[in-house]
């Protein structure tokens, strides 16, 4: 049910329709866990994207729908510790999609995809973690190693967690079939979110790609851990 103090009835119906669609066709690399007593408090399990230091990890993110949603954006907090320039040590997230660039028609799926795309293209110019932003700007290899180490320590997948290529739905009680249009909407939201993330110069464009047969140099995790 919805917490009436958080979300108005009209807005709750809008959000519930989208949750039903997300239940039938969840975004790639994202699963949702809902509370039986309050559907405005959502937990997202986000798989770390490939070719990032977060790959192989699963990050728990709390999504809160305020009483003004969808006029106002949802609020997002990383519950899993992550080393990222746009995520504070307390888990607060800074991404334009959930702030000045938010529009009501974007919806919850777009917000979820924006969070995952933020892992692909972090932005050092709107940093909440100054240490991560500094390393991202000038010492990317060190940034990558430190972020990967924290991923290995704090974001280990739970036993039985399925990979991002599998499509098990974790939302109970919302198995209403999706319509043909909803699949198209999901694909459009994915493309839009990825385009926004790619608009800035992401770190992968800066990092030199190594030949496949040449492994990355080994690093002493103990030395990196001293700086955490």
mmCIF file of C-alpha atoms in Angstrom, residues 54-215:
data_model
loop_
_atom_site.group_PDB
_atom_site.id
_atom_site.type_symbol
_atom_site.label_atom_id
_atom_site.label_comp_id
_atom_site.label_asym_id
_atom_site.label_seq_id
_atom_site.Cartn_x
_atom_site.Cartn_y
_atom_site.Cartn_z
ATOM 1 C CA UNK A 54 31.914 -1.335 -10.133
ATOM 2 C CA UNK A 55 31.530 -4.371 -12.386
ATOM 3 C CA UNK A 56 30.817 -7.549 -10.438
ATOM 4 C CA UNK A 57 29.234 -5.662 -7.555
ATOM 5 C CA UNK A 58 25.593 -5.224 -6.612
ATOM 6 C CA UNK A 59 24.649 -1.875 -5.063
ATOM 7 C CA UNK A 60 21.597 -1.300 -2.885
ATOM 8 C CA UNK A 61 20.026 2.093 -3.508
ATOM 9 C CA UNK A 62 17.075 3.500 -1.580
ATOM 10 C CA UNK A 63 14.534 5.338 -3.739
ATOM 11 C CA UNK A 64 12.024 7.541 -1.916
ATOM 12 C CA UNK A 65 8.963 8.956 -3.644
ATOM 13 C CA UNK A 66 7.933 12.166 -1.906
ATOM 14 C CA UNK A 67 4.399 13.515 -1.764
ATOM 15 C CA UNK A 68 5.088 15.728 -4.799
ATOM 16 C CA UNK A 69 6.243 12.849 -7.034
ATOM 17 C CA UNK A 70 6.262 12.829 -10.048
ATOM 18 C CA UNK A 71 6.249 16.645 -10.127
ATOM 19 C CA UNK A 72 9.328 16.501 -7.904
ATOM 20 C CA UNK A 73 12.068 13.914 -8.535
ATOM 21 C CA UNK A 74 12.537 10.846 -6.354
ATOM 22 C CA UNK A 75 15.334 10.947 -3.811
ATOM 23 C CA UNK A 76 18.126 8.390 -4.062
ATOM 24 C CA UNK A 77 20.663 7.195 -1.494
ATOM 25 C CA UNK A 78 23.319 4.517 -1.907
ATOM 26 C CA UNK A 79 23.018 2.077 0.987
ATOM 27 C CA UNK A 80 26.046 0.152 -0.267
ATOM 28 C CA UNK A 81 29.331 1.999 0.229
ATOM 29 C CA UNK A 82 30.771 3.193 -3.082
ATOM 30 C CA UNK A 83 33.783 5.284 -4.081
ATOM 31 C CA UNK A 84 32.315 7.681 -6.627
ATOM 32 C CA UNK A 85 32.717 11.453 -7.115
ATOM 33 C CA UNK A 86 28.940 12.013 -7.268
ATOM 34 C CA UNK A 87 28.051 9.982 -4.178
ATOM 35 C CA UNK A 88 28.825 11.328 -0.713
ATOM 36 C CA UNK A 89 30.176 9.176 2.095
ATOM 37 C CA UNK A 90 26.648 9.214 3.526
ATOM 38 C CA UNK A 91 25.230 7.868 0.249
ATOM 39 C CA UNK A 92 23.639 11.075 -1.072
ATOM 40 C CA UNK A 93 23.587 11.235 -4.877
ATOM 41 C CA UNK A 94 24.219 14.235 -7.114
ATOM 42 C CA UNK A 95 22.943 13.743 -10.669
ATOM 43 C CA UNK A 96 21.234 16.425 -12.746
ATOM 44 C CA UNK A 97 18.463 14.067 -13.828
ATOM 45 C CA UNK A 98 17.229 13.932 -10.229
ATOM 46 C CA UNK A 99 17.661 17.654 -9.678
ATOM 47 C CA UNK A 100 17.453 20.573 -12.125
ATOM 48 C CA UNK A 101 16.872 18.426 -15.247
ATOM 49 C CA UNK A 102 13.958 16.467 -13.793
ATOM 50 C CA UNK A 103 10.635 16.481 -15.655
ATOM 51 C CA UNK A 104 7.492 14.670 -14.446
ATOM 52 C CA UNK A 105 7.179 12.726 -17.692
ATOM 53 C CA UNK A 106 10.579 11.066 -17.166
ATOM 54 C CA UNK A 107 9.213 8.669 -14.575
ATOM 55 C CA UNK A 108 10.791 6.187 -12.184
ATOM 56 C CA UNK A 109 12.433 3.994 -14.828
ATOM 57 C CA UNK A 110 14.391 6.919 -16.219
ATOM 58 C CA UNK A 111 15.568 7.801 -12.699
ATOM 59 C CA UNK A 112 16.795 4.238 -12.140
ATOM 60 C CA UNK A 113 18.639 4.159 -15.450
ATOM 61 C CA UNK A 114 20.233 7.533 -14.703
ATOM 62 C CA UNK A 115 21.674 6.116 -11.475
ATOM 63 C CA UNK A 116 23.217 3.180 -13.319
ATOM 64 C CA UNK A 117 24.545 5.411 -16.098
ATOM 65 C CA UNK A 118 26.179 7.579 -13.429
ATOM 66 C CA UNK A 119 28.465 4.620 -12.686
ATOM 67 C CA UNK A 120 29.551 4.620 -16.336
ATOM 68 C CA UNK A 121 30.111 8.368 -16.665
ATOM 69 C CA UNK A 122 30.935 10.016 -13.314
ATOM 70 C CA UNK A 123 31.153 13.801 -13.311
ATOM 71 C CA UNK A 124 34.030 15.351 -11.376
ATOM 72 C CA UNK A 125 32.559 18.850 -11.786
ATOM 73 C CA UNK A 126 29.573 18.178 -9.500
ATOM 74 C CA UNK A 127 31.377 16.199 -6.853
ATOM 75 C CA UNK A 128 30.142 15.160 -3.430
ATOM 76 C CA UNK A 129 33.321 13.154 -2.795
ATOM 77 C CA UNK A 130 36.311 15.447 -3.340
ATOM 78 C CA UNK A 131 38.909 12.655 -3.087
ATOM 79 C CA UNK A 132 37.206 10.636 -5.814
ATOM 80 C CA UNK A 133 36.832 13.705 -8.036
ATOM 81 C CA UNK A 134 40.506 14.609 -7.679
ATOM 82 C CA UNK A 135 41.652 11.107 -8.613
ATOM 83 C CA UNK A 136 39.178 10.944 -11.496
ATOM 84 C CA UNK A 137 40.592 14.154 -12.962
ATOM 85 C CA UNK A 138 44.303 13.463 -12.652
ATOM 86 C CA UNK A 139 45.045 9.857 -11.643
ATOM 87 C CA UNK A 140 42.389 7.699 -13.220
ATOM 88 C CA UNK A 141 44.181 4.380 -12.740
ATOM 89 C CA UNK A 142 44.377 5.045 -9.010
ATOM 90 C CA UNK A 143 40.712 6.059 -8.952
ATOM 91 C CA UNK A 144 39.781 2.861 -10.781
ATOM 92 C CA UNK A 145 41.795 0.684 -8.383
ATOM 93 C CA UNK A 146 40.341 2.289 -5.273
ATOM 94 C CA UNK A 147 36.749 2.136 -6.537
ATOM 95 C CA UNK A 148 37.227 -1.498 -7.572
ATOM 96 C CA UNK A 149 38.647 -2.403 -4.163
ATOM 97 C CA UNK A 150 35.667 -0.928 -2.323
ATOM 98 C CA UNK A 151 33.360 -2.719 -4.733
ATOM 99 C CA UNK A 152 35.027 -6.032 -3.893
ATOM 100 C CA UNK A 153 34.756 -5.329 -0.168
ATOM 101 C CA UNK A 154 31.285 -3.813 0.154
ATOM 102 C CA UNK A 155 29.272 -4.796 -2.941
ATOM 103 C CA UNK A 156 29.607 -8.564 -3.067
ATOM 104 C CA UNK A 157 26.468 -10.099 -4.605
ATOM 105 C CA UNK A 158 24.260 -11.973 -2.176
ATOM 106 C CA UNK A 159 24.154 -15.731 -2.569
ATOM 107 C CA UNK A 160 21.726 -16.608 -5.329
ATOM 108 C CA UNK A 161 21.741 -13.130 -6.895
ATOM 109 C CA UNK A 162 21.278 -13.465 -10.637
ATOM 110 C CA UNK A 163 23.366 -11.628 -13.188
ATOM 111 C CA UNK A 164 22.177 -8.562 -15.052
ATOM 112 C CA UNK A 165 21.479 -10.681 -18.127
ATOM 113 C CA UNK A 166 18.887 -12.733 -16.289
ATOM 114 C CA UNK A 167 15.389 -11.379 -15.937
ATOM 115 C CA UNK A 168 13.872 -12.603 -12.689
ATOM 116 C CA UNK A 169 11.364 -10.148 -11.262
ATOM 117 C CA UNK A 170 11.623 -9.484 -7.537
ATOM 118 C CA UNK A 171 8.463 -7.413 -7.240
ATOM 119 C CA UNK A 172 5.736 -9.507 -5.674
ATOM 120 C CA UNK A 173 2.060 -8.921 -6.245
ATOM 121 C CA UNK A 174 2.497 -6.627 -9.245
ATOM 122 C CA UNK A 175 2.555 -9.147 -12.073
ATOM 123 C CA UNK A 176 0.144 -7.319 -14.324
ATOM 124 C CA UNK A 177 1.070 -8.035 -17.961
ATOM 125 C CA UNK A 178 2.817 -5.241 -19.778
ATOM 126 C CA UNK A 179 1.468 -3.747 -22.965
ATOM 127 C CA UNK A 180 3.327 -3.540 -26.248
ATOM 128 C CA UNK A 181 3.795 0.183 -25.704
ATOM 129 C CA UNK A 182 5.482 -0.339 -22.351
ATOM 130 C CA UNK A 183 8.350 -2.259 -23.941
ATOM 131 C CA UNK A 184 8.887 0.585 -26.385
ATOM 132 C CA UNK A 185 8.808 3.079 -23.508
ATOM 133 C CA UNK A 186 11.427 1.073 -21.653
ATOM 134 C CA UNK A 187 13.714 0.950 -24.673
ATOM 135 C CA UNK A 188 13.259 4.696 -25.226
ATOM 136 C CA UNK A 189 14.024 5.462 -21.566
ATOM 137 C CA UNK A 190 17.160 3.300 -21.737
ATOM 138 C CA UNK A 191 18.391 5.042 -24.872
ATOM 139 C CA UNK A 192 17.671 8.510 -23.447
ATOM 140 C CA UNK A 193 19.436 7.840 -20.146
ATOM 141 C CA UNK A 194 22.464 6.345 -21.872
ATOM 142 C CA UNK A 195 22.638 9.319 -24.256
ATOM 143 C CA UNK A 196 22.633 11.731 -21.314
ATOM 144 C CA UNK A 197 25.437 9.817 -19.628
ATOM 145 C CA UNK A 198 27.477 9.714 -22.833
ATOM 146 C CA UNK A 199 27.015 13.474 -23.383
ATOM 147 C CA UNK A 200 29.892 14.209 -21.021
ATOM 148 C CA UNK A 201 33.392 12.910 -21.555
ATOM 149 C CA UNK A 202 33.348 9.738 -19.493
ATOM 150 C CA UNK A 203 36.430 8.197 -17.940
ATOM 151 C CA UNK A 204 36.387 5.282 -20.337
ATOM 152 C CA UNK A 205 37.100 7.689 -23.200
ATOM 153 C CA UNK A 206 40.150 8.946 -21.315
ATOM 154 C CA UNK A 207 41.515 5.575 -20.277
ATOM 155 C CA UNK A 208 43.829 3.857 -22.725
ATOM 156 C CA UNK A 209 42.542 0.454 -23.699
ATOM 157 C CA UNK A 210 44.987 -2.406 -23.167
ATOM 158 C CA UNK A 211 45.285 -5.282 -25.655
ATOM 159 C CA UNK A 212 43.132 -8.210 -24.624
ATOM 160 C CA UNK A 213 46.136 -10.455 -24.246
ATOM 161 C CA UNK A 214 47.927 -7.989 -21.963
ATOM 162 C CA UNK A 215 46.572 -8.025 -18.397
#
